[in-house]
PDB file of C-alpha atoms and ligand atoms in Angstrom:
ATOM      1  CA  MET H  24      -0.006  -0.001   0.094  1.00 70.00           C
ATOM      2  CA  ARG H  25       1.206   3.249  -0.999  1.00 81.00           C
ATOM      3  CA  LEU H  26       2.005   5.750   1.995  1.00 84.00           C
ATOM      4  CA  ARG H  27       0.491   9.342   1.577  1.00 87.00           C
ATOM      5  CA  LEU H  28       3.222  11.712   3.025  1.00 90.00           C
ATOM      6  CA  PRO H  29       2.815  15.384   3.988  1.00 93.00           C
ATOM      7  CA  PRO H  30       5.017  17.341   1.395  1.00 94.00           C
ATOM      8  CA  ALA H  31       8.112  18.957   3.048  1.00 97.00           C
ATOM      9  CA  THR H  32       9.722  22.038   1.476  1.00 98.00           C
ATOM     10  CA  ILE H  33      13.199  23.127   0.710  1.00 98.00           C
ATOM     11  CA  ARG H  34      14.212  25.327   3.509  1.00 98.00           C
ATOM     12  CA  THR H  35      17.688  26.266   2.817  1.00 98.00           C
ATOM     13  CA  ARG H  36      20.428  25.657   0.284  1.00 98.00           C
ATOM     14  CA  VAL H  37      23.907  26.160   0.793  1.00 98.00           C
ATOM     15  CA  SER H  38      27.486  25.284  -0.538  1.00 98.00           C
ATOM     16  CA  VAL H  39      30.002  23.351   1.750  1.00 98.00           C
ATOM     17  CA  PRO H  40      33.294  22.233   0.436  1.00 98.00           C
ATOM     18  CA  LEU H  41      34.165  18.953   1.937  1.00 97.00           C
ATOM     19  CA  ARG H  42      37.662  17.462   2.632  1.00 96.00           C
ATOM     20  CA  PHE H  43      37.739  13.942   4.351  1.00 94.00           C
ATOM     21  CA  ALA H  44      40.593  12.690   6.317  1.00 91.00           C
ATOM     22  CA  ASP H  45      42.236  10.783   3.714  1.00 94.00           C
ATOM     23  CA  GLY H  46      42.611  14.137   1.743  1.00 96.00           C
ATOM     24  CA  TYR H  47      39.551  13.793  -0.639  1.00 97.00           C
ATOM     25  CA  VAL H  48      37.728  16.575  -1.683  1.00 97.00           C
ATOM     26  CA  THR H  49      34.393  17.489  -3.354  1.00 97.00           C
ATOM     27  CA  GLU H  50      31.939  20.282  -2.940  1.00 97.00           C
ATOM     28  CA  ALA H  51      28.322  19.502  -2.006  1.00 98.00           C
ATOM     29  CA  ARG H  52      25.133  21.474  -2.081  1.00 98.00           C
ATOM     30  CA  VAL H  53      23.492  20.936   1.318  1.00 98.00           C
ATOM     31  CA  PHE H  54      19.792  20.843   1.620  1.00 98.00           C
ATOM     32  CA  SER H  55      17.688  21.557   4.707  1.00 98.00           C
ATOM     33  CA  PHE H  56      13.867  21.091   4.755  1.00 98.00           C
ATOM     34  CA  ASP H  57      10.677  22.138   6.594  1.00 98.00           C
ATOM     35  CA  GLY H  58       7.853  19.585   7.232  1.00 97.00           C
ATOM     36  CA  LEU H  59       9.884  16.614   7.993  1.00 97.00           C
ATOM     37  CA  ILE H  60       7.431  14.083   9.308  1.00 95.00           C
ATOM     38  CA  ASP H  61       9.650  13.425  12.441  1.00 94.00           C
ATOM     39  CA  GLY H  62      10.611  17.053  13.339  1.00 94.00           C
ATOM     40  CA  ARG H  63      14.309  16.058  13.020  1.00 95.00           C
ATOM     41  CA  GLU H  64      17.072  17.918  11.152  1.00 98.00           C
ATOM     42  CA  HIS H  65      17.896  15.475   8.411  1.00 98.00           C
ATOM     43  CA  LEU H  66      19.833  16.811   5.641  1.00 98.00           C
ATOM     44  CA  THR H  67      20.491  16.095   1.706  1.00 98.00           C
ATOM     45  CA  PHE H  68      23.911  16.465   0.109  1.00 98.00           C
ATOM     46  CA  ALA H  69      23.756  17.025  -3.659  1.00 98.00           C
ATOM     47  CA  LEU H  70      26.992  15.863  -5.430  1.00 97.00           C
ATOM     48  CA  GLY H  71      28.474  16.135  -8.689  1.00 94.00           C
ATOM     49  CA  ASP H  72      27.066  18.175 -11.598  1.00 80.00           C
ATOM     50  CA  ARG H  73      24.519  15.528 -12.595  1.00 66.00           C
ATOM     51  CA  ALA H  74      22.862  16.475  -9.454  1.00 64.00           C
ATOM     52  CA  GLY H  75      22.614  20.126 -10.556  1.00 61.00           C
ATOM     53  CA  ASP H  76      21.070  19.247 -13.712  1.00 61.00           C
ATOM     54  CA  ARG H  77      18.483  16.870 -11.994  1.00 59.00           C
ATOM     55  CA  LEU H  78      17.413  19.826  -9.869  1.00 61.00           C
ATOM     56  CA  ARG H  79      17.037  22.199 -12.815  1.00 53.00           C
ATOM     57  CA  GLY H  80      15.115  19.347 -14.685  1.00 53.00           C
ATOM     58  CA  ALA H  81      17.870  18.934 -17.129  1.00 51.00           C
ATOM     59  CA  GLY H  82      19.474  15.578 -16.332  1.00 55.00           C
ATOM     60  CA  ARG H  83      18.902  12.351 -17.763  1.00 65.00           C
ATOM     61  CA  GLY H  84      18.571   9.029 -15.767  1.00 81.00           C
ATOM     62  CA  ALA H  85      18.318   8.085 -12.036  1.00 93.00           C
ATOM     63  CA  PRO H  86      20.605   9.919  -9.654  1.00 95.00           C
ATOM     64  CA  LEU H  87      22.594   7.734  -7.632  1.00 96.00           C
ATOM     65  CA  VAL H  88      21.169   7.927  -3.644  1.00 97.00           C
ATOM     66  CA  ARG H  89      22.595   6.920  -0.393  1.00 97.00           C
ATOM     67  CA  PRO H  90      20.717   7.079   2.351  1.00 97.00           C
ATOM     68  CA  HIS H  91      22.968   6.922   5.347  1.00 97.00           C
ATOM     69  CA  SER H  92      21.803   6.867   8.793  1.00 96.00           C
ATOM     70  CA  GLU H  93      23.944   9.204  11.296  1.00 97.00           C
ATOM     71  CA  CYS H  94      26.501   7.313  13.246  1.00 97.00           C
ATOM     72  CA  LEU H  95      28.612   9.775  15.599  1.00 97.00           C
ATOM     73  CA  THR H  96      31.158   7.159  16.685  1.00 97.00           C
ATOM     74  CA  GLY H  97      31.936   5.680  12.882  1.00 96.00           C
ATOM     75  CA  ASP H  98      31.102   9.074  10.838  1.00 96.00           C
ATOM     76  CA  VAL H  99      33.001  11.566  12.958  1.00 95.00           C
ATOM     77  CA  PHE H 100      35.438   9.687  15.057  1.00 96.00           C
ATOM     78  CA  GLY H 101      36.487   6.503  12.879  1.00 94.00           C
ATOM     79  CA  SER H 102      34.943   3.830  15.286  1.00 95.00           C
ATOM     80  CA  GLN H 103      35.889   0.398  13.964  1.00 93.00           C
ATOM     81  CA  ARG H 104      32.728  -1.005  15.849  1.00 93.00           C
ATOM     82  CA  CYS H 105      30.952  -0.591  12.446  1.00 92.00           C
ATOM     83  CA  ASP H 106      31.380   0.105   8.694  1.00 91.00           C
ATOM     84  CA  CYS H 107      29.511   3.529   8.889  1.00 94.00           C
ATOM     85  CA  GLY H 108      32.484   6.030   8.268  1.00 95.00           C
ATOM     86  CA  PRO H 109      33.932   3.974   5.285  1.00 94.00           C
ATOM     87  CA  GLN H 110      30.359   3.394   3.837  1.00 94.00           C
ATOM     88  CA  LEU H 111      29.879   7.422   4.110  1.00 96.00           C
ATOM     89  CA  ARG H 112      33.098   8.085   2.815  1.00 96.00           C
ATOM     90  CA  GLU H 113      32.466   5.497  -0.555  1.00 95.00           C
ATOM     91  CA  ALA H 114      29.014   6.791  -0.830  1.00 97.00           C
ATOM     92  CA  VAL H 115      30.083  10.437  -1.240  1.00 97.00           C
ATOM     93  CA  GLU H 116      33.041   9.686  -3.905  1.00 97.00           C
ATOM     94  CA  ARG H 117      30.519   7.502  -5.982  1.00 96.00           C
ATOM     95  CA  ILE H 118      27.857   9.835  -5.795  1.00 97.00           C
ATOM     96  CA  ALA H 119      30.300  12.928  -6.679  1.00 97.00           C
ATOM     97  CA  ASN H 120      31.414  10.999  -9.477  1.00 95.00           C
ATOM     98  CA  SER H 121      27.932  10.161 -11.085  1.00 94.00           C
ATOM     99  CA  GLY H 122      25.502  12.934  -9.667  1.00 95.00           C
ATOM    100  CA  GLY H 123      23.238  12.239  -6.890  1.00 97.00           C
ATOM    101  CA  PHE H 124      22.467  12.560  -3.270  1.00 98.00           C
ATOM    102  CA  VAL H 125      23.384  11.512   0.313  1.00 98.00           C
ATOM    103  CA  LEU H 126      20.624  11.524   2.519  1.00 98.00           C
ATOM    104  CA  TYR H 127      22.111  11.954   5.850  1.00 98.00           C
ATOM    105  CA  LEU H 128      19.309  10.895   8.318  1.00 98.00           C
ATOM    106  CA  ARG H 129      19.587  11.840  12.032  1.00 97.00           C
ATOM    107  CA  GLN H 130      18.773   8.548  13.497  1.00 95.00           C
ATOM    108  CA  GLU H 131      21.648   7.374  15.647  1.00 93.00           C
ATOM    109  CA  GLY H 132      22.234   3.304  16.450  1.00 89.00           C
ATOM    110  CA  ARG H 133      19.586   2.034  14.004  1.00 88.00           C
ATOM    111  CA  GLY H 134      16.871   4.734  15.449  1.00 88.00           C
ATOM    112  CA  ILE H 135      17.375   3.694  19.005  1.00 91.00           C
ATOM    113  CA  GLY H 136      19.736   6.773  19.677  1.00 93.00           C
ATOM    114  CA  LEU H 137      23.470   7.251  20.631  1.00 96.00           C
ATOM    115  CA  TYR H 138      23.505   6.586  24.636  1.00 96.00           C
ATOM    116  CA  ALA H 139      21.277   3.541  23.842  1.00 94.00           C
ATOM    117  CA  LYS H 140      23.752   2.552  20.959  1.00 94.00           C
ATOM    118  CA  LEU H 141      26.610   2.556  23.280  1.00 96.00           C
ATOM    119  CA  ASP H 142      24.570   0.631  26.013  1.00 95.00           C
ATOM    120  CA  ALA H 143      23.837  -1.968  23.163  1.00 93.00           C
ATOM    121  CA  TYR H 144      27.617  -2.217  22.491  1.00 94.00           C
ATOM    122  CA  ALA H 145      28.267  -2.984  26.162  1.00 95.00           C
ATOM    123  CA  LEU H 146      25.567  -6.089  26.016  1.00 94.00           C
ATOM    124  CA  GLN H 147      27.488  -6.895  22.730  1.00 92.00           C
ATOM    125  CA  ASP H 148      30.753  -7.084  24.738  1.00 94.00           C
ATOM    126  CA  ALA H 149      29.016  -9.474  26.935  1.00 93.00           C
ATOM    127  CA  GLY H 150      28.059 -11.742  23.968  1.00 92.00           C
ATOM    128  CA  LEU H 151      24.709 -10.562  22.278  1.00 92.00           C
ATOM    129  CA  ASP H 152      24.699  -9.749  18.766  1.00 89.00           C
ATOM    130  CA  THR H 153      24.064  -6.498  17.585  1.00 84.00           C
ATOM    131  CA  TYR H 154      20.197  -7.064  16.842  1.00 85.00           C
ATOM    132  CA  ASP H 155      19.394  -9.017  20.067  1.00 89.00           C
ATOM    133  CA  ALA H 156      21.328  -6.441  22.053  1.00 90.00           C
ATOM    134  CA  ASN H 157      18.816  -3.786  20.615  1.00 88.00           C
ATOM    135  CA  VAL H 158      15.754  -6.183  21.779  1.00 91.00           C
ATOM    136  CA  ALA H 159      17.626  -6.678  25.676  1.00 92.00           C
ATOM    137  CA  LEU H 160      17.108  -2.899  25.834  1.00 92.00           C
ATOM    138  CA  GLY H 161      13.424  -2.746  24.858  1.00 92.00           C
ATOM    139  CA  HIS H 162      14.021  -1.905  21.203  1.00 91.00           C
ATOM    140  CA  ARG H 163      12.940  -3.331  17.946  1.00 88.00           C
ATOM    141  CA  GLU H 164      16.047  -5.163  15.998  1.00 84.00           C
ATOM    142  CA  ASP H 165      15.587  -1.793  13.687  1.00 85.00           C
ATOM    143  CA  GLU H 166      13.944   1.090  14.349  1.00 87.00           C
ATOM    144  CA  ARG H 167      15.030   3.284  11.238  1.00 90.00           C
ATOM    145  CA  SER H 168      12.335   4.980   9.127  1.00 93.00           C
ATOM    146  CA  TYR H 169      12.905   6.259   5.639  1.00 95.00           C
ATOM    147  CA  LEU H 170       9.691   8.563   5.396  1.00 96.00           C
ATOM    148  CA  ALA H 171      11.638  11.590   5.866  1.00 97.00           C
ATOM    149  CA  ALA H 172      14.289  10.473   3.416  1.00 97.00           C
ATOM    150  CA  ALA H 173      11.230   9.943   0.560  1.00 97.00           C
ATOM    151  CA  GLN H 174       9.847  13.311   1.786  1.00 97.00           C
ATOM    152  CA  MET H 175      13.320  14.929   0.980  1.00 98.00           C
ATOM    153  CA  LEU H 176      13.470  13.053  -2.553  1.00 97.00           C
ATOM    154  CA  HIS H 177       9.873  14.157  -3.106  1.00 97.00           C
ATOM    155  CA  ALA H 178      10.969  17.986  -1.947  1.00 97.00           C
ATOM    156  CA  LEU H 179      13.799  17.787  -4.376  1.00 97.00           C
ATOM    157  CA  GLY H 180      11.515  16.780  -7.496  1.00 96.00           C
ATOM    158  CA  VAL H 181      13.274  13.240  -7.569  1.00 96.00           C
ATOM    159  CA  SER H 182      11.055  10.404  -7.737  1.00 94.00           C
ATOM    160  CA  ARG H 183      13.468   7.632  -9.763  1.00 96.00           C
ATOM    161  CA  ILE H 184      16.383   6.805  -8.145  1.00 96.00           C
ATOM    162  CA  ALA H 185      19.403   4.518  -8.495  1.00 96.00           C
ATOM    163  CA  LEU H 186      19.814   3.093  -4.613  1.00 97.00           C
ATOM    164  CA  LEU H 187      23.162   2.881  -3.164  1.00 96.00           C
ATOM    165  CA  SER H 188      22.509   0.276  -0.843  1.00 94.00           C
ATOM    166  CA  ASN H 189      22.831  -3.407   0.267  1.00 89.00           C
ATOM    167  CA  ASN H 190      19.553  -3.285   2.620  1.00 91.00           C
ATOM    168  CA  PRO H 191      16.422  -4.355   1.554  1.00 92.00           C
ATOM    169  CA  ASP H 192      14.356  -2.446   3.996  1.00 91.00           C
ATOM    170  CA  LYS H 193      15.200   0.760   2.457  1.00 93.00           C
ATOM    171  CA  VAL H 194      14.225  -0.456  -0.904  1.00 95.00           C
ATOM    172  CA  ARG H 195      10.744  -1.698   0.378  1.00 94.00           C
ATOM    173  CA  GLN H 196      10.195   1.658   2.549  1.00 94.00           C
ATOM    174  CA  LEU H 197      10.958   4.012  -0.154  1.00 96.00           C
ATOM    175  CA  ARG H 198       8.944   2.200  -2.787  1.00 96.00           C
ATOM    176  CA  ARG H 199       5.924   2.370  -0.276  1.00 95.00           C
ATOM    177  CA  CYS H 200       6.411   6.126  -0.246  1.00 95.00           C
ATOM    178  CA  GLY H 201       6.234   6.497  -3.803  1.00 95.00           C
ATOM    179  CA  VAL H 202       9.793   6.561  -4.775  1.00 96.00           C
ATOM    180  CA  THR H 203      10.864   4.786  -7.733  1.00 96.00           C
ATOM    181  CA  ILE H 204      14.044   2.150  -7.410  1.00 96.00           C
ATOM    182  CA  ALA H 205      15.295   2.230 -10.879  1.00 95.00           C
ATOM    183  CA  GLU H 206      18.342   0.115  -9.890  1.00 93.00           C
ATOM    184  CA  GLN H 207      20.122  -1.252  -6.569  1.00 95.00           C
ATOM    185  CA  VAL H 208      23.756  -0.515  -6.537  1.00 94.00           C
ATOM    186  CA  PRO H 209      25.511  -2.571  -3.895  1.00 92.00           C
ATOM    187  CA  THR H 210      27.884  -0.798  -1.511  1.00 87.00           C
ATOM    188  CA  GLY H 211      31.465  -2.177  -0.775  1.00 82.00           C
ATOM    189  CA  VAL H 212      32.320  -4.153   2.067  1.00 73.00           C
ATOM    190  CA  HIS H 213      34.652  -2.667   4.686  1.00 72.00           C
ATOM    191  CA  VAL H 214      36.163  -5.094   6.908  1.00 71.00           C
ATOM    192  CA  SER H 215      37.980  -4.126   9.863  1.00 70.00           C
ATOM    193  CA  ALA H 216      39.572  -6.465  12.643  1.00 69.00           C
ATOM    194  CA  ALA H 217      36.555  -4.906  15.090  1.00 73.00           C
ATOM    195  CA  ASN H 218      33.659  -4.791  12.915  1.00 74.00           C
ATOM    196  CA  GLY H 219      33.557  -8.458  11.129  1.00 75.00           C
ATOM    197  CA  ARG H 220      31.357 -10.269  13.537  1.00 73.00           C
ATOM    198  CA  TYR H 221      29.173  -6.829  13.233  1.00 71.00           C
ATOM    199  CA  LEU H 222      29.072  -7.275   9.359  1.00 72.00           C
ATOM    200  CA  ALA H 223      28.310 -11.106   9.564  1.00 75.00           C
ATOM    201  CA  THR H 224      25.249 -10.526  11.824  1.00 77.00           C
ATOM    202  CA  LYS H 225      23.840  -7.526   9.538  1.00 73.00           C
ATOM    203  CA  ALA H 226      24.123 -10.003   6.743  1.00 74.00           C
ATOM    204  CA  GLN H 227      22.573 -13.032   8.593  1.00 73.00           C
ATOM    205  CA  ARG H 228      20.021 -11.122  10.520  1.00 73.00           C
ATOM    206  CA  GLY H 229      19.307  -7.892   8.482  1.00 66.00           C
ATOM    207  CA  ALA H 230      19.062  -9.839   5.099  1.00 68.00           C
ATOM    208  CA  HIS H 231      21.825  -7.167   3.699  1.00 69.00           C
ATOM    209  CA  THR H 232      23.125  -8.483   0.236  1.00 64.00           C
ATOM    210  CA  PHE H 233      26.816  -8.720   0.748  1.00 54.00           C
ATOM    211  CA  ASP H 234      29.207 -11.336   0.072  1.00 50.00           C
ATOM    212  CA  LEU H 235      29.629 -13.352   3.125  1.00 45.00           C
ATOM    213  CA  GLY H 236      32.715 -15.281   1.848  1.00 45.00           C
ATOM    214  CA  LEU H 237      34.392 -11.854   1.965  1.00 45.00           C
ATOM    215  CA  LEU H 238      33.577 -11.559   5.801  1.00 42.00           C
ATOM    216  CA  ALA H 239      35.041 -15.063   6.424  1.00 36.00           C
ATOM    217  CA  SER H 240      38.693 -13.775   5.953  1.00 34.00           C
TER     218      SER H 240
HETATM  219 ZN1  LIG P  29      27.930   3.010  13.108  1.00 56.65          ZN
END
């Protein structure tokens, strides 16, 4: 069933030059919005020349879009307990090359919040996997919503996308909100000494579509 979302509108658009720790540089047009359904301050980063064409109605083909849920420890501090930092870094460069959008969603810890995420880490250190730890804390395994992501795409006039993701739940939720997924583009697998078990759990429990053989090493 198609979900009818209230419309969001573009509030501010501003250019932000980006420089990552490894020296990669690009420029983003960062959008904020009014009317997002959960009242949180989600952002869209438009990257690459073709994203600008899309917004002017001149672009061809579906823009590459990555919905990325905020991870303070991974995105900012380079935590190796997860793969969020490398996933975000990869997404920015791939999207800057092909034209599209990073939707930066303010939903920490699979939607349970930053403190609860750290509580879940403590439970994981005691032996629970990443999903069971959330449940033990009284949360669902994954509380992330992509309704605001769909609202942002609608506000930008983007109804058809190539989705950069391994997560089938993102596909399902965006489709329900009227976003056409022209193509699903898998992300790379970013394995570190500390996140191998986390990634294997994501594959087994969250039905993420990456190659488990890569995780065995
Ligand atoms: Zn993370």
